[in-house]
Tab-separated table of C-alpha atoms in Angstrom:
chain	number	residue	atom	x	y	z
A	1072	MET	CA	-12.767	18.249	29.863
A	1073	MET	CA	-15.303	19.309	27.263
A	1074	THR	CA	-18.901	18.193	27.607
A	1075	HIS	CA	-20.537	15.948	25.033
A	1076	ALA	CA	-22.588	18.861	23.700
A	1077	ALA	CA	-19.456	20.946	23.098
A	1078	TYR	CA	-18.241	18.520	20.454
A	1079	ASP	CA	-19.639	18.886	16.958
A	1080	CYS	CA	-19.124	15.160	16.406
A	1081	ASP	CA	-17.403	12.205	17.992
A	1082	VAL	CA	-15.359	11.078	14.980
A	1083	LEU	CA	-14.399	13.398	12.133
A	1084	VAL	CA	-13.155	11.841	8.872
A	1085	ILE	CA	-11.187	13.884	6.349
A	1086	GLY	CA	-11.630	12.543	2.830
A	1087	GLY	CA	-14.679	11.390	0.869
A	1088	GLY	CA	-13.003	8.691	-1.189
A	1089	ILE	CA	-13.995	5.068	-0.783
A	1090	VAL	CA	-11.793	4.519	2.309
A	1091	GLY	CA	-13.166	7.595	4.081
A	1092	VAL	CA	-16.826	6.817	3.449
A	1093	SER	CA	-16.241	3.124	4.254
A	1094	THR	CA	-14.828	4.199	7.616
A	1095	ALA	CA	-17.894	6.352	8.311
A	1096	TYR	CA	-20.145	3.471	7.222
A	1097	ALA	CA	-18.304	1.044	9.520
A	1098	ILE	CA	-18.567	3.388	12.506
A	1099	THR	CA	-22.327	3.796	12.080
A	1100	ARG	CA	-22.720	0.014	11.926
A	1101	THR	CA	-20.240	-0.877	14.677
A	1102	ALA	CA	-21.319	1.772	17.181
A	1103	PRO	CA	-24.792	3.078	16.293
A	1104	GLY	CA	-25.423	6.528	17.684
A	1105	THR	CA	-21.820	7.635	17.259
A	1106	ARG	CA	-21.786	11.112	15.777
A	1107	VAL	CA	-19.570	10.798	12.692
A	1108	ALA	CA	-18.888	13.412	10.029
A	1109	VAL	CA	-16.909	13.376	6.781
A	1110	LEU	CA	-15.325	16.492	5.278
A	1111	GLU	CA	-14.566	16.267	1.538
A	1112	LYS	CA	-13.074	19.184	-0.379
A	1113	GLU	CA	-14.726	18.226	-3.671
A	1114	TRP	CA	-18.434	18.600	-4.423
A	1115	GLY	CA	-19.110	14.869	-4.370
A	1116	PRO	CA	-17.546	11.566	-3.336
A	1117	ALA	CA	-14.901	9.531	-5.166
A	1118	ARG	CA	-13.542	12.338	-7.363
A	1119	HIS	CA	-9.910	11.207	-7.275
A	1120	GLN	CA	-8.342	7.734	-6.873
A	1121	THR	CA	-11.665	5.962	-6.278
A	1122	GLY	CA	-13.347	7.342	-9.364
A	1123	ARG	CA	-10.323	7.271	-11.665
A	1124	ASN	CA	-9.157	3.668	-11.713
A	1125	SER	CA	-9.780	0.638	-13.897
A	1126	GLY	CA	-12.648	-0.644	-11.751
A	1127	VAL	CA	-11.016	-4.013	-11.037
A	1128	ILE	CA	-12.003	-6.078	-8.003
A	1129	HIS	CA	-8.589	-7.535	-7.223
A	1130	SER	CA	-8.145	-11.105	-6.027
A	1131	GLY	CA	-5.121	-10.448	-3.781
A	1132	ILE	CA	-2.816	-12.833	-5.656
A	1133	TYR	CA	0.038	-10.338	-6.025
A	1134	TYR	CA	0.457	-9.499	-2.362
A	1135	ALA	CA	2.772	-11.065	0.199
A	1136	PRO	CA	1.129	-13.629	2.516
A	1137	GLY	CA	0.263	-12.059	5.856
A	1138	SER	CA	0.334	-8.489	4.530
A	1139	LEU	CA	-2.657	-6.210	5.022
A	1140	LYS	CA	-3.006	-5.983	1.247
A	1141	ALA	CA	-3.299	-9.747	0.901
A	1142	ARG	CA	-5.659	-10.268	3.842
A	1143	TYR	CA	-7.894	-7.310	3.111
A	1144	ALA	CA	-8.019	-7.808	-0.669
A	1145	VAL	CA	-9.008	-11.474	-0.440
A	1146	ARG	CA	-11.640	-10.736	2.201
A	1147	GLY	CA	-12.662	-7.420	0.668
A	1148	ALA	CA	-13.245	-8.825	-2.817
A	1149	ALA	CA	-15.851	-11.273	-1.523
A	1150	GLU	CA	-17.511	-8.629	0.671
A	1151	LEU	CA	-17.542	-6.119	-2.162
A	1152	VAL	CA	-19.345	-8.525	-4.472
A	1153	ASP	CA	-21.949	-9.134	-1.755
A	1154	PHE	CA	-22.317	-5.379	-1.192
A	1155	CYS	CA	-22.780	-4.718	-4.916
A	1156	THR	CA	-25.337	-7.515	-5.146
A	1157	GLU	CA	-27.280	-6.251	-2.131
A	1158	HIS	CA	-27.385	-2.669	-3.407
A	1159	ARG	CA	-27.776	-3.505	-7.104
A	1160	ILE	CA	-24.504	-1.861	-8.124
A	1161	ALA	CA	-23.103	-2.855	-11.505
A	1162	HIS	CA	-20.453	-5.558	-11.134
A	1163	ALA	CA	-19.289	-8.865	-12.592
A	1164	VAL	CA	-16.987	-11.638	-11.408
A	1165	THR	CA	-15.180	-12.393	-14.649
A	1166	GLY	CA	-11.920	-13.954	-13.556
A	1167	LYS	CA	-8.694	-12.761	-15.155
A	1168	LEU	CA	-5.757	-14.149	-17.067
A	1169	ILE	CA	-2.157	-13.380	-16.085
A	1170	VAL	CA	-0.168	-14.128	-19.219
A	1171	ALA	CA	3.551	-14.860	-19.673
A	1172	THR	CA	4.776	-13.735	-23.089
A	1173	GLY	CA	8.460	-14.587	-22.578
A	1174	SER	CA	10.318	-17.542	-21.095
A	1175	GLY	CA	11.918	-15.320	-18.467
A	1176	GLU	CA	8.469	-14.668	-16.983
A	1177	LEU	CA	7.616	-18.332	-16.402
A	1178	PRO	CA	9.304	-18.654	-12.973
A	1179	ARG	CA	7.420	-15.561	-11.759
A	1180	LEU	CA	4.171	-16.947	-13.142
A	1181	HIS	CA	4.760	-20.216	-11.272
A	1182	ALA	CA	5.485	-18.262	-8.076
A	1183	LEU	CA	2.137	-16.508	-8.480
A	1184	VAL	CA	0.433	-19.899	-8.734
A	1185	GLN	CA	1.936	-20.908	-5.394
A	1186	ARG	CA	1.050	-17.579	-3.801
A	1187	GLY	CA	-2.523	-17.719	-5.074
A	1188	ARG	CA	-3.015	-21.187	-3.668
A	1189	ALA	CA	-1.518	-20.086	-0.354
A	1190	HIS	CA	-4.211	-17.400	-0.269
A	1191	GLY	CA	-6.892	-20.000	-0.992
A	1192	LEU	CA	-7.685	-18.533	-4.410
A	1193	PRO	CA	-9.030	-20.586	-7.327
A	1194	VAL	CA	-6.023	-20.610	-9.677
A	1195	ARG	CA	-5.877	-22.623	-12.906
A	1196	GLU	CA	-2.719	-23.027	-15.011
A	1197	LEU	CA	-3.172	-22.665	-18.768
A	1198	GLY	CA	-1.177	-23.488	-21.876
A	1199	PRO	CA	-1.383	-21.556	-25.175
A	1200	ALA	CA	-4.432	-23.472	-26.447
A	1201	GLN	CA	-6.284	-22.957	-23.165
A	1202	ILE	CA	-5.488	-19.226	-23.239
A	1203	SER	CA	-7.303	-19.093	-26.582
A	1204	GLU	CA	-10.368	-20.718	-25.070
A	1205	TYR	CA	-10.779	-17.715	-22.760
A	1206	GLU	CA	-9.255	-14.991	-24.940
A	1207	PRO	CA	-9.041	-16.039	-28.622
A	1208	ARG	CA	-6.936	-13.022	-29.666
A	1209	VAL	CA	-4.490	-13.039	-26.752
A	1210	ARG	CA	-1.139	-14.801	-27.215
A	1211	GLY	CA	1.222	-16.156	-24.583
A	1212	LEU	CA	3.482	-19.060	-23.625
A	1213	ALA	CA	1.486	-19.812	-20.486
A	1214	ALA	CA	-1.035	-18.184	-18.204
A	1215	ILE	CA	-2.979	-18.591	-15.020
A	1216	ARG	CA	-6.632	-17.837	-14.508
A	1217	VAL	CA	-7.734	-16.341	-11.188
A	1218	GLY	CA	-11.450	-16.940	-10.795
A	1219	THR	CA	-12.300	-14.362	-8.114
A	1220	THR	CA	-11.202	-11.232	-9.977
A	1221	GLY	CA	-13.995	-9.004	-11.237
A	1222	VAL	CA	-15.059	-5.477	-12.081
A	1223	CYS	CA	-17.440	-2.968	-10.553
A	1224	ASP	CA	-18.371	0.705	-10.453
A	1225	PHE	CA	-16.308	1.939	-7.493
A	1226	ALA	CA	-17.737	5.457	-7.667
A	1227	ALA	CA	-21.223	3.967	-7.250
A	1228	VAL	CA	-19.970	1.871	-4.308
A	1229	ALA	CA	-18.558	4.976	-2.618
A	1230	ALA	CA	-21.779	6.900	-3.209
A	1231	ARG	CA	-23.818	4.085	-1.661
A	1232	LEU	CA	-21.507	3.822	1.366
A	1233	ALA	CA	-21.870	7.584	1.869
A	1234	ALA	CA	-25.654	7.351	1.560
A	1235	GLU	CA	-25.806	4.471	4.054
A	1236	ALA	CA	-23.658	6.380	6.555
A	1237	ASP	CA	-25.819	9.480	6.079
A	1238	ALA	CA	-29.021	7.490	6.593
A	1239	ALA	CA	-27.589	6.116	9.851
A	1240	GLY	CA	-27.044	9.618	11.256
A	1241	GLY	CA	-23.663	10.574	9.835
A	1242	ARG	CA	-23.069	13.709	7.841
A	1243	ILE	CA	-21.058	14.029	4.637
A	1244	ARG	CA	-20.062	17.633	3.922
A	1245	TYR	CA	-18.831	18.399	0.419
A	1246	GLY	CA	-16.916	21.513	-0.621
A	1247	ALA	CA	-15.215	21.501	2.803
A	1248	GLU	CA	-11.458	21.689	2.377
A	1249	VAL	CA	-9.479	21.360	5.608
A	1250	VAL	CA	-6.852	24.068	5.997
A	1251	ALA	CA	-5.900	23.788	9.687
A	1252	VAL	CA	-5.892	21.150	12.429
A	1253	ASP	CA	-5.529	22.043	16.108
A	1254	ARG	CA	-4.999	19.101	18.430
A	1255	ARG	CA	-5.887	19.750	22.074
A	1256	PRO	CA	-5.935	17.582	25.224
A	1257	TRP	CA	-9.695	17.089	24.760
A	1258	GLY	CA	-9.602	16.214	21.048
A	1259	VAL	CA	-9.173	17.975	17.709
A	1260	ALA	CA	-10.493	21.167	16.139
A	1261	VAL	CA	-10.445	21.444	12.348
A	1262	ARG	CA	-10.928	24.614	10.322
A	1263	THR	CA	-12.195	24.531	6.751
A	1264	ALA	CA	-11.472	26.983	3.940
A	1265	ASP	CA	-14.813	28.714	4.502
A	1266	GLY	CA	-13.902	29.431	8.126
A	1267	GLN	CA	-16.058	26.804	9.828
A	1268	VAL	CA	-14.550	25.051	12.849
A	1269	VAL	CA	-15.482	21.445	13.629
A	1270	ARG	CA	-14.585	19.947	17.030
A	1271	ALA	CA	-14.272	16.192	17.433
A	1272	ARG	CA	-12.976	13.679	19.909
A	1273	VAL	CA	-11.045	11.840	17.181
A	1274	LEU	CA	-9.797	12.797	13.729
A	1275	VAL	CA	-9.429	10.173	10.974
A	1276	ASN	CA	-7.180	11.144	8.067
A	1277	CYS	CA	-8.304	9.457	4.838
A	1278	ALA	CA	-7.115	12.273	2.584
A	1279	GLY	CA	-5.475	10.014	-0.003
A	1280	LEU	CA	-3.286	12.162	-2.259
A	1281	HIS	CA	-3.004	14.691	0.588
A	1282	SER	CA	-2.766	12.289	3.544
A	1283	ASP	CA	0.817	13.202	4.455
A	1284	ARG	CA	-0.043	16.910	4.343
A	1285	VAL	CA	-3.011	16.408	6.666
A	1286	ALA	CA	-0.811	14.407	9.058
A	1287	ARG	CA	1.622	17.309	9.195
A	1288	LEU	CA	-1.247	19.756	9.788
A	1289	ALA	CA	-2.110	17.635	12.836
A	1290	GLY	CA	1.473	17.899	14.075
A	1291	ASP	CA	2.470	14.334	13.218
A	1292	ASP	CA	5.465	13.229	11.158
A	1293	PRO	CA	4.131	10.714	8.628
A	1294	GLY	CA	7.622	9.331	8.025
A	1295	ALA	CA	6.889	9.211	4.296
A	1296	ARG	CA	5.764	11.493	1.502
A	1297	ILE	CA	3.092	10.981	-1.109
A	1298	VAL	CA	4.760	10.882	-4.522
A	1299	PRO	CA	2.079	11.047	-7.226
A	1300	PHE	CA	2.239	8.789	-10.296
A	1301	ARG	CA	-0.110	9.494	-13.170
A	1302	GLY	CA	-1.702	6.388	-14.670
A	1303	GLU	CA	-2.442	6.941	-18.349
A	1304	TYR	CA	-5.086	4.862	-20.122
A	1305	TYR	CA	-6.326	4.246	-23.614
A	1306	GLU	CA	-9.704	2.859	-24.621
A	1307	LEU	CA	-9.912	0.070	-27.194
A	1308	THR	CA	-12.007	1.128	-30.172
A	1309	ARG	CA	-12.566	-2.552	-30.968
A	1310	PRO	CA	-13.698	-3.878	-27.584
A	1311	GLU	CA	-14.594	-7.232	-29.187
A	1312	LEU	CA	-10.856	-8.042	-29.179
A	1313	VAL	CA	-10.980	-8.701	-25.431
A	1314	ARG	CA	-13.557	-10.710	-23.513
A	1315	GLY	CA	-12.509	-10.009	-19.932
A	1316	LEU	CA	-9.385	-9.069	-17.953
A	1317	VAL	CA	-5.862	-9.767	-19.223
A	1318	TYR	CA	-2.733	-8.874	-17.248
A	1319	PRO	CA	1.004	-9.300	-17.834
A	1320	VAL	CA	3.192	-11.102	-15.314
A	1321	PRO	CA	4.146	-8.349	-12.843
A	1322	ASP	CA	7.623	-7.399	-11.807
A	1323	PRO	CA	7.844	-7.906	-8.027
A	1324	ALA	CA	9.521	-4.497	-7.614
A	1325	PHE	CA	6.658	-2.693	-9.360
A	1326	PRO	CA	3.547	-4.887	-9.373
A	1327	PHE	CA	1.372	-1.908	-10.360
A	1328	LEU	CA	3.287	-1.435	-13.634
A	1329	GLY	CA	2.503	-3.187	-16.881
A	1330	VAL	CA	-0.193	-2.720	-19.509
A	1331	HIS	CA	-3.487	-4.405	-18.596
A	1332	LEU	CA	-6.579	-5.051	-20.695
A	1333	THR	CA	-9.742	-4.476	-18.682
A	1334	ARG	CA	-13.316	-4.893	-19.849
A	1335	GLY	CA	-15.445	-2.761	-17.543
A	1336	VAL	CA	-19.035	-3.145	-16.419
A	1337	ASP	CA	-20.136	-0.888	-19.297
A	1338	GLY	CA	-18.474	-3.085	-21.920
A	1339	THR	CA	-15.649	-0.699	-22.746
A	1340	VAL	CA	-12.086	-2.031	-22.680
A	1341	HIS	CA	-9.405	0.115	-21.078
A	1342	VAL	CA	-5.733	-0.420	-21.802
A	1343	GLY	CA	-3.106	0.651	-19.277
A	1344	PRO	CA	-2.099	2.178	-17.047
A	1345	ASN	CA	1.210	3.637	-18.031
A	1346	ALA	CA	2.722	5.110	-14.844
A	1347	VAL	CA	4.769	8.319	-14.950
A	1348	PRO	CA	5.629	10.879	-12.275
A	1349	ALA	CA	2.888	13.499	-11.998
A	1350	LEU	CA	3.801	17.171	-11.647
A	1351	ALA	CA	0.929	17.772	-9.230
A	1352	ARG	CA	-0.939	15.618	-6.754
A	1353	GLU	CA	-4.021	16.002	-8.882
A	1354	GLY	CA	-2.037	16.183	-12.108
A	1355	TYR	CA	-4.359	14.257	-14.408
A	1356	GLY	CA	-2.994	16.008	-17.498
A	1357	ARG	CA	0.610	16.242	-18.669
A	1358	THR	CA	0.494	20.024	-18.568
A	1359	VAL	CA	-0.916	20.278	-15.030
A	1360	VAL	CA	1.856	21.607	-12.796
A	1361	HIS	CA	1.552	22.828	-9.207
A	1362	PRO	CA	4.966	24.379	-8.467
A	1363	ARG	CA	4.717	24.118	-4.666
A	1364	GLU	CA	3.675	20.452	-4.782
A	1365	LEU	CA	6.361	19.655	-7.349
A	1366	ALA	CA	8.983	21.435	-5.247
A	1367	ALA	CA	7.914	19.420	-2.193
A	1368	THR	CA	8.232	16.167	-4.164
A	1369	LEU	CA	11.679	17.126	-5.436
A	1370	ALA	CA	12.787	18.171	-1.942
A	1371	TRP	CA	11.985	14.734	-0.531
A	1372	PRO	CA	15.195	12.613	-0.573
A	1373	GLY	CA	13.221	9.473	-1.360
A	1374	SER	CA	12.126	10.875	-4.722
A	1375	TRP	CA	15.718	11.148	-5.938
A	1376	ARG	CA	16.647	7.754	-4.549
A	1377	ILE	CA	13.767	6.132	-6.444
A	1378	ALA	CA	14.924	7.875	-9.616
A	1379	ARG	CA	18.519	6.697	-9.217
A	1380	ARG	CA	17.561	3.158	-8.313
A	1381	HIS	CA	14.863	2.587	-10.915
A	1382	TRP	CA	15.649	5.010	-13.737
A	1383	ARG	CA	15.384	2.286	-16.394
A	1384	TYR	CA	11.783	1.535	-15.386
A	1385	GLY	CA	10.995	5.219	-15.303
A	1386	ALA	CA	12.550	5.880	-18.700
A	1387	GLY	CA	10.482	3.088	-20.222
A	1388	GLU	CA	7.274	4.443	-18.743
A	1389	VAL	CA	8.011	7.979	-19.921
A	1390	HIS	CA	8.856	6.673	-23.405
A	1391	ARG	CA	5.510	4.861	-23.628
A	1392	SER	CA	3.796	7.991	-22.332
A	1393	LEU	CA	5.283	10.179	-25.052
A	1394	SER	CA	5.140	7.617	-27.871
A	1395	LYS	CA	1.837	6.007	-28.802
A	1396	SER	CA	3.689	3.563	-31.042
A	1397	ALA	CA	5.820	2.413	-28.081
A	1398	PHE	CA	2.688	1.997	-25.983
A	1399	THR	CA	1.069	0.021	-28.797
A	1400	ARG	CA	4.068	-2.311	-29.019
A	1401	ALA	CA	3.713	-3.024	-25.297
A	1402	VAL	CA	0.049	-3.919	-25.836
A	1403	GLN	CA	0.922	-6.123	-28.815
A	1404	ARG	CA	2.904	-8.457	-26.579
A	1405	LEU	CA	-0.459	-9.611	-25.233
A	1406	LEU	CA	-2.772	-8.665	-28.090
A	1407	PRO	CA	-0.807	-8.926	-31.371
A	1408	GLU	CA	-3.468	-7.608	-33.743
A	1409	VAL	CA	-4.020	-4.290	-31.975
A	1410	THR	CA	-2.909	-1.194	-33.916
A	1411	GLU	CA	-2.334	2.425	-32.981
A	1412	SER	CA	-5.674	3.349	-34.532
A	1413	ASP	CA	-7.400	0.929	-32.132
A	1414	LEU	CA	-6.340	3.045	-29.146
A	1415	ARG	CA	-7.929	6.360	-28.187
A	1416	PRO	CA	-6.963	8.371	-25.098
A	1417	SER	CA	-9.006	7.862	-21.938
A	1418	PRO	CA	-9.042	9.885	-18.680
A	1419	ALA	CA	-5.992	9.396	-16.493
A	1420	GLY	CA	-5.755	8.695	-12.781
A	1421	VAL	CA	-3.118	9.511	-10.166
A	1422	ARG	CA	-1.783	6.942	-7.712
A	1423	ALA	CA	-0.937	8.249	-4.235
A	1424	GLN	CA	2.225	6.297	-3.447
A	1425	ALA	CA	3.912	6.766	-0.087
A	1426	VAL	CA	7.709	6.816	-0.352
A	1427	LEU	CA	10.132	6.544	2.566
A	1428	ARG	CA	13.130	8.828	2.973
A	1429	ASP	CA	15.482	6.086	1.699
A	1430	GLY	CA	13.503	5.744	-1.545
A	1431	THR	CA	11.567	2.629	-0.579
A	1432	LEU	CA	8.036	2.492	-1.911
A	1433	VAL	CA	5.716	1.613	0.988
A	1434	ASP	CA	4.492	-1.787	-0.140
A	1435	ASP	CA	1.564	-2.306	2.217
A	1436	PHE	CA	-1.353	-0.311	3.527
A	1437	LEU	CA	-0.024	2.025	6.198
A	1438	ILE	CA	-2.272	3.051	9.098
A	1439	ARG	CA	-0.802	4.892	12.072
A	1440	ASP	CA	-2.285	6.096	15.341
A	1441	ALA	CA	-1.419	9.297	17.185
A	1442	PRO	CA	-3.118	11.182	20.033
A	1443	HIS	CA	-6.763	11.757	19.048
A	1444	THR	CA	-5.954	10.807	15.437
A	1445	VAL	CA	-5.776	7.858	13.055
A	1446	HIS	CA	-3.870	8.400	9.800
A	1447	VAL	CA	-4.295	6.271	6.668
A	1448	LEU	CA	-0.972	7.141	5.054
A	1449	ASN	CA	-0.744	4.629	2.208
A	1450	ALA	CA	-3.810	3.156	0.543
A	1451	PRO	CA	-3.256	2.785	-3.204
A	1452	SER	CA	-4.613	-0.180	-5.168
A	1453	PRO	CA	-6.070	-2.565	-4.024
A	1454	ALA	CA	-7.572	-0.193	-1.437
A	1455	ALA	CA	-10.861	0.137	-3.340
A	1456	THR	CA	-11.234	-3.649	-3.385
A	1457	ALA	CA	-10.256	-3.824	0.285
A	1458	SER	CA	-12.270	-0.779	1.351
A	1459	LEU	CA	-14.794	-2.581	3.562
A	1460	PRO	CA	-12.235	-4.351	5.798
A	1461	ILE	CA	-9.975	-1.270	5.772
A	1462	GLY	CA	-12.925	0.834	6.899
A	1463	ARG	CA	-13.667	-1.553	9.756
A	1464	GLU	CA	-10.043	-1.520	10.931
A	1465	VAL	CA	-9.830	2.270	10.830
A	1466	ALA	CA	-13.204	2.519	12.584
A	1467	ARG	CA	-11.981	0.129	15.302
A	1468	ARG	CA	-8.929	2.280	15.935
A	1469	ALA	CA	-10.931	5.503	15.932
A	1470	LEU	CA	-13.459	4.152	18.423
A	1471	LEU	CA	-10.651	2.969	20.709
A	1472	ARG	CA	-9.205	6.488	20.591
A	1473	ALA	CA	-12.607	7.953	21.394
A	1474	ARG	CA	-13.079	5.605	24.364
A	1475	ALA	CA	-9.704	6.725	25.692
A	1476	THR	CA	-11.278	10.147	26.261
A	1477	GLY	CA	-13.896	8.578	28.545
A	1478	TRP	CA	-16.530	8.403	25.814
A	1479	THR	CA	-18.819	5.410	25.437
A	1480	PRO	CA	-21.043	4.697	22.406
A	1481	PRO	CA	-24.435	6.265	23.099
A	1482	ALA	CA	-27.813	4.809	22.371
A	1483	VAL	CA	-29.018	5.417	18.834
A	1484	GLU	CA	-29.793	9.087	18.391
A	1485	SER	CA	-31.798	10.870	15.740
A	1486	GLY	CA	-30.496	13.703	13.633
A	1487	HIS	CA	-27.121	14.521	12.124
A	1488	CYS	CA	-23.917	15.926	13.515
A	1489	VAL	CA	-22.109	19.066	12.421
């Protein structure tokens, strides 16, 4: 058995997105004195999913009762607002409208009302005239207003969580890409691209777009593959057309699809996302192709089964991606007076979606334990909203794994690890 001094840290987190730094933050608060380190391959936090989304604090209304998404989003939204208030991070609780534009959407809208109330959310049903009171230029047959939805600067939240963890004795290392993981009876040794080796009692995999790859490096079968979907956005050149947040009624099979109107904390209004398969895990542009990553996606049986099962959805998304006029028509269902000239391209994001071998999209957050490791294998939206409770849960599991090695939380120590 290795001595305490032989370890570079007690818990090593891979990934400096909001879930990774929230986990480090939770560990430093739950077990002060624990030596925790975060390795992030980029030169700063929140460079991928966290920093490339619409900035919405989700209410949790879309998610099945009892699911981790529902529980953590409802709880996480309230905690996130408190965190932003405490640390003076830009945010606003605006509420949002979910608008039915066709009669076929009304049963689904009513089901959302029931689900929202089951979650204890403040949900108000609206007719056409009441829609206009909130959003004068939005048109619909009916809508609901969810009062707890808001917006914030998630990149600023992640940076603050990282700073708080660092101040409590953790260490965030940027420019440290993990290329090898060696699991031993005493713990885990990780090697970075620059040749440094870090030894820890427990490894936490919060690698997001690369979480399945990191799991395989550790010798674990994730049981799913990350299939990347690029979310394409436009910015509204006439932001005065929209006061707050306006969403379509989601399709239960693909609740993350559908064109949204989102007024951010800076006053800009983003329109989207359109979701199309990305040709690289960090494929933020249409022309970005990583042949090995694309080949791995195509080799996964689940990718083909999704395509066969849902090709109509996919064709519609690709059409709106390639045709600005088609995208504009989709927006006009909610906002009739918008024109193509009102929309200018905005930076895209990529959603890390775990897909099972049979083509099922993993619908909930997926966290799995293995010897000396905890893997966060599926944490797309609303993971940013739910990041504080997710971080606590992952921290709890990591600390249990560390205790299994005979370790106990030490008294508060000075200095940093690694």
